[in-house]
Coordinates of C-alpha atoms in Angstrom, one line a residue:
M1 CA 102.4 87.5 93.7
M2 CA 105.3 89.6 91.6
A3 CA 103.7 89.4 88.5
M4 CA 100.1 90.2 89.8
L5 CA 101.7 93.5 91.5
E6 CA 103.4 94.5 88.0
K7 CA 100.1 94.4 86.4
L8 CA 98.8 97.3 88.9
A9 CA 99.0 100.8 87.6
T10 CA 99.9 101.8 91.2
E11 CA 102.9 99.7 91.1
R12 CA 104.3 100.6 87.6
R13 CA 107.3 103.0 86.7
N14 CA 106.3 106.6 85.9
E15 CA 108.1 107.4 82.5
R16 CA 108.4 111.2 83.6
T17 CA 110.2 110.6 86.8
M18 CA 112.9 108.0 85.6
Y19 CA 115.5 110.3 86.5
L20 CA 114.0 111.6 89.8
D21 CA 117.3 111.3 91.5
E22 CA 119.0 113.9 89.1
M23 CA 116.5 116.4 89.0
S24 CA 117.0 119.6 90.9
I25 CA 114.5 120.4 94.0
E26 CA 112.3 122.6 92.0
E27 CA 112.0 120.1 89.1
R28 CA 110.9 117.5 91.3
L29 CA 108.4 119.7 93.2
T30 CA 107.1 120.9 90.0
I31 CA 106.6 117.4 88.3
M32 CA 104.8 116.2 91.6
N33 CA 102.5 119.0 91.3
S34 CA 101.9 118.2 87.7
E35 CA 101.1 114.7 88.9
D36 CA 98.7 115.6 91.5
R37 CA 96.8 117.7 89.3
Q38 CA 95.4 114.8 87.4
V39 CA 93.8 113.1 90.4
P40 CA 90.4 115.4 90.8
Q41 CA 89.8 114.7 86.9
V42 CA 90.0 111.0 87.5
I43 CA 87.5 111.2 90.6
Q44 CA 85.0 113.3 88.2
D45 CA 84.3 110.0 86.4
Q46 CA 83.5 108.1 89.7
I47 CA 81.2 110.7 90.8
P48 CA 77.9 109.0 89.9
V49 CA 79.0 105.8 92.0
I50 CA 80.5 108.2 94.9
A51 CA 76.5 109.3 95.1
Q52 CA 75.2 106.1 95.4
V53 CA 77.4 105.4 98.2
V54 CA 76.5 108.7 99.6
E55 CA 72.8 108.0 99.4
H56 CA 73.4 104.6 101.3
V57 CA 75.6 106.2 104.1
I58 CA 72.5 108.8 104.6
A59 CA 70.2 106.0 105.0
S60 CA 72.4 104.1 107.5
F61 CA 72.4 107.4 109.6
R62 CA 68.8 107.7 109.3
K63 CA 68.4 104.0 110.7
G64 CA 70.7 104.8 113.7
G65 CA 73.8 102.7 111.8
R66 CA 77.2 103.9 111.3
L67 CA 79.9 104.3 108.7
I68 CA 82.8 102.2 109.2
Y69 CA 85.8 102.4 107.0
I70 CA 88.5 99.8 106.9
G71 CA 91.7 99.7 105.5
A72 CA 95.7 98.9 106.0
G73 CA 98.6 101.3 106.0
T74 CA 98.0 104.6 104.6
S75 CA 94.7 103.7 103.4
G76 CA 93.7 102.7 107.2
R77 CA 95.1 106.2 108.5
L78 CA 93.1 108.1 105.9
G79 CA 89.9 106.4 107.0
I80 CA 90.8 107.0 110.9
L81 CA 91.5 110.6 109.9
D82 CA 88.1 111.1 108.3
A83 CA 86.4 109.6 111.0
A84 CA 88.2 111.4 113.9
E85 CA 87.4 114.9 112.1
C86 CA 83.7 114.1 111.9
V87 CA 83.2 114.6 115.6
P88 CA 84.6 118.2 116.1
T89 CA 83.4 119.3 112.4
F90 CA 79.7 117.9 112.4
G91 CA 79.2 117.3 116.3
V92 CA 78.6 113.6 115.9
S93 CA 79.5 110.8 118.3
P94 CA 82.9 109.0 117.8
N95 CA 80.6 105.8 117.3
Q96 CA 78.9 107.2 114.3
V97 CA 81.8 107.2 112.1
I98 CA 84.5 104.7 112.8
G99 CA 87.9 104.0 111.2
L100 CA 89.6 100.6 111.6
I101 CA 93.0 99.7 110.3
A102 CA 94.9 96.2 110.1
G103 CA 96.9 95.8 113.0
G104 CA 94.9 98.3 115.5
E105 CA 96.1 101.6 117.3
R106 CA 99.7 100.4 116.8
A107 CA 99.6 100.6 113.1
L108 CA 98.8 104.3 113.1
I109 CA 102.5 105.0 113.8
Q110 CA 104.1 102.0 112.7
A111 CA 103.8 98.8 110.4
V112 CA 102.3 95.7 112.2
E113 CA 103.8 92.9 110.3
G114 CA 101.3 90.5 108.5
A115 CA 98.1 92.4 109.9
E116 CA 97.0 93.6 106.2
D117 CA 97.5 89.9 104.8
S118 CA 94.8 88.6 107.5
K119 CA 91.1 88.4 106.4
E120 CA 90.3 87.0 109.7
L121 CA 91.5 90.0 111.7
A122 CA 89.0 92.1 109.7
V123 CA 86.3 90.0 110.8
N124 CA 87.2 90.0 114.3
D125 CA 87.4 93.8 114.3
L126 CA 84.0 94.1 112.7
K127 CA 82.6 91.6 115.2
A128 CA 83.9 93.7 118.0
L129 CA 82.1 96.5 116.8
Q130 CA 78.7 94.4 116.3
L131 CA 78.3 95.2 112.9
T132 CA 74.6 95.4 111.8
E133 CA 73.0 95.5 108.7
D134 CA 72.0 98.8 109.4
D135 CA 76.0 100.0 109.0
T136 CA 77.7 101.1 105.8
V137 CA 81.3 99.5 105.2
I138 CA 83.8 101.0 103.1
G139 CA 87.0 99.3 102.3
I140 CA 89.9 101.2 101.4
A141 CA 93.2 99.7 99.5
A142 CA 95.4 101.7 96.8
S143 CA 96.1 98.6 95.3
G144 CA 92.8 97.3 95.5
R145 CA 93.9 93.9 96.7
T146 CA 94.5 93.9 100.7
P147 CA 93.3 90.6 102.1
Y148 CA 92.3 92.3 105.4
V149 CA 89.6 94.8 103.4
V150 CA 88.5 91.8 101.6
G151 CA 88.0 89.9 104.6
G152 CA 86.1 92.9 106.0
L153 CA 83.8 93.5 103.1
D154 CA 83.0 89.8 102.6
Y155 CA 81.8 89.6 106.5
A156 CA 80.0 92.8 106.1
R157 CA 78.1 91.6 103.0
E158 CA 77.3 88.4 105.0
I159 CA 75.6 90.5 107.8
G160 CA 73.7 92.2 105.2
A161 CA 75.6 96.0 105.7
T162 CA 75.9 98.0 102.7
T163 CA 79.6 97.7 100.9
A164 CA 81.7 100.1 99.1
A165 CA 85.3 99.9 97.9
I166 CA 87.8 102.7 97.1
S167 CA 90.8 101.5 95.1
C168 CA 93.3 103.2 92.8
N169 CA 93.2 100.7 90.1
Q170 CA 90.7 99.4 87.7
D171 CA 89.3 95.7 87.8
A172 CA 90.3 95.9 91.5
I173 CA 90.2 92.7 93.5
I174 CA 88.2 94.4 96.2
S175 CA 85.7 95.8 93.8
R176 CA 84.3 92.4 93.4
H177 CA 83.8 92.0 96.9
A178 CA 81.6 95.3 97.5
D179 CA 78.1 96.4 96.2
Y180 CA 79.5 99.7 95.2
P181 CA 83.0 100.0 93.9
I182 CA 84.9 103.3 93.5
E183 CA 88.1 102.6 91.3
V184 CA 90.0 106.2 90.9
E185 CA 93.0 104.8 88.8
T186 CA 95.7 107.4 89.4
G187 CA 98.5 105.8 87.6
P188 CA 102.0 105.3 88.2
E189 CA 103.4 107.4 91.2
V190 CA 106.1 109.7 91.0
L191 CA 107.9 107.4 93.5
T192 CA 107.6 104.2 92.5
G193 CA 105.0 102.1 94.3
S194 CA 104.9 105.1 96.9
T195 CA 100.9 105.1 97.1
R196 CA 100.9 107.6 99.9
L197 CA 101.3 110.2 97.0
K198 CA 98.7 110.6 94.3
A199 CA 96.7 107.5 95.3
G200 CA 96.6 108.7 99.0
T201 CA 95.3 112.2 98.0
A202 CA 92.6 110.5 95.7
Q203 CA 91.5 108.2 98.7
K204 CA 91.5 111.6 100.8
L205 CA 89.4 113.5 98.4
V206 CA 86.7 110.7 98.0
L207 CA 86.5 110.2 101.8
N208 CA 86.0 114.0 102.2
M209 CA 83.1 113.7 99.6
I210 CA 81.7 110.9 101.3
S211 CA 81.8 112.1 104.9
T212 CA 80.6 115.8 104.2
T213 CA 77.9 115.3 101.7
S214 CA 76.6 112.8 103.9
M215 CA 76.5 114.8 106.9
I216 CA 75.0 117.6 104.8
G217 CA 72.2 115.0 103.9
V218 CA 71.0 114.7 107.7
G219 CA 71.0 118.1 108.7
K220 CA 74.3 118.8 109.7
V221 CA 74.9 122.1 107.7
Y222 CA 72.8 125.0 106.9
Q223 CA 73.9 127.1 103.7
N224 CA 77.6 126.2 103.7
L225 CA 78.1 126.5 107.4
M226 CA 79.1 123.6 109.7
V227 CA 76.2 124.7 112.2
D228 CA 76.9 121.3 114.4
V229 CA 80.6 122.2 115.1
Q230 CA 81.6 121.5 118.8
P231 CA 82.9 124.9 120.0
T232 CA 85.4 123.2 122.4
N233 CA 88.2 125.7 122.2
E234 CA 88.5 129.4 121.9
K235 CA 89.1 129.4 118.2
L236 CA 86.1 127.2 117.3
E237 CA 83.7 129.4 119.9
V238 CA 84.9 132.4 117.8
R239 CA 83.8 130.5 114.6
A240 CA 80.4 129.6 115.9
K241 CA 79.5 133.0 116.9
R242 CA 80.9 134.2 113.5
M243 CA 78.6 131.4 111.8
I244 CA 75.6 132.6 113.7
A245 CA 76.2 136.1 112.5
E246 CA 76.7 135.3 109.0
A247 CA 73.5 133.0 108.8
T248 CA 71.3 135.7 110.3
G249 CA 72.8 139.1 109.5
V250 CA 73.3 140.3 113.2
D251 CA 76.3 142.0 114.4
M252 CA 78.5 139.8 116.4
E253 CA 77.5 141.4 119.7
T254 CA 74.0 140.1 118.9
A255 CA 75.3 137.0 117.7
A256 CA 77.5 136.4 121.1
R257 CA 74.5 137.0 123.2
Y258 CA 72.2 134.4 121.4
F259 CA 75.4 132.0 121.6
E260 CA 75.0 132.0 125.2
S261 CA 71.3 132.2 125.7
S262 CA 71.5 129.0 122.9
K263 CA 73.7 127.4 125.4
G264 CA 76.4 127.3 123.2
H265 CA 74.2 125.5 120.3
V266 CA 74.9 127.3 116.7
K267 CA 71.6 125.5 115.4
T268 CA 69.6 126.8 118.1
A269 CA 70.9 130.0 118.1
I270 CA 70.3 130.6 114.3
V271 CA 66.6 129.5 114.7
M272 CA 65.7 131.6 117.6
I273 CA 66.9 134.8 115.6
L274 CA 65.6 133.9 112.1
A275 CA 62.1 132.4 113.7
D276 CA 62.3 134.9 116.4
V277 CA 61.4 132.5 119.0
S278 CA 62.4 131.5 122.4
Y279 CA 65.2 128.7 123.1
E280 CA 62.4 126.0 124.3
E281 CA 60.8 126.7 120.8
A282 CA 63.9 126.5 118.8
V283 CA 65.2 123.1 120.4
E284 CA 61.4 121.9 119.6
R285 CA 61.1 123.2 116.0
L286 CA 64.9 121.4 115.3
E287 CA 63.7 118.2 117.1
R288 CA 60.6 118.1 114.7
A289 CA 62.5 119.0 111.9
N290 CA 65.3 116.1 112.6
G291 CA 67.7 118.7 113.2
F292 CA 67.4 120.6 109.7
V293 CA 67.7 124.3 110.3
R294 CA 65.9 125.4 107.0
E295 CA 62.9 123.2 107.9
S296 CA 62.6 124.6 111.3
L297 CA 62.1 128.1 110.1

C-alpha cells in the first residue's frame, strides 16, 4: 500500500516547497498561486473527453435520467457542492443532479472511518437511488484509487449507466472502471498529499464545466444568461429582472412588469417580450421548444 501511494503524483513531495515552513507568508502565498496557475492548462488537454461526458449527461437528462457524482472526502464534498448549486442556478429538481459521499451526510463535516474503503457501501448508496441505465455516474477521486468510487462505478456499469471518472493521476485505477476517464494530473501539492489544494481545484473546475455545459445543452441558458434561475430571495429577484432587461433591451420598469405578469418566470417573460405574445402563448412555445428560448421566438 505504501509503495503504491508513493508512485502517485499527488502524494509526492513538491521540490519547490521543501522549506515551506521557513518561508515568509507572502512567499508561501506566491508559490501556492504559482502552483494553482498550472491547473487550467492541464485540464485543457482533457477537454475532448470532458466533451464526450457532457454529451452523455445531456442524453441522460433528455431521457429523464440523472447526473450522479460519487466520491469520498474532499472529492465527495465537491460533487455534493456542484449538485446542490444546480438547483437554484438552473431551476432543476434536487433529484436531477445528485452527489453521494462515502459515509453519508455526516461525512460532509467530519471523517467517517473506513467508509471510503468500502465498495459495498457505494453499491448500497446507488441502489437506494434506484440507479437506471438512463443515468450518468461520475466517480471522483484525486488519488484515482478510492474503493468506494471503484465499487460505485462497477455497479453503475453493471446496470448499464454511462460512467466517467475524474482523477488527478495518470493511469488511475478508477479510469479502468469507467467508460470515460478524465485524468487531470496536477502533480505534487504545495503541502504534501493535501489534495484539497491543486487536485481539489482541478476537480471543481471540471465539475463546473460538466454541469454548466450540460445545462446549456438542455435549454437552461439563453445567450449567457441563467434564465431558469429560481428567484427565491430579493437578490435573485433583482437578478431575474435584470436578465429580462438585458435579454430583451427593455428598461428595468418594463422588465419588472413582465416579471410579474410571467409569474416570476424569466424565460416566459423574455419570450413574451421578444415574440410579442401573451403569457399563455409564451408558455406553449417554450413547451414545444423543450425549454429553449431561442427556439421559441
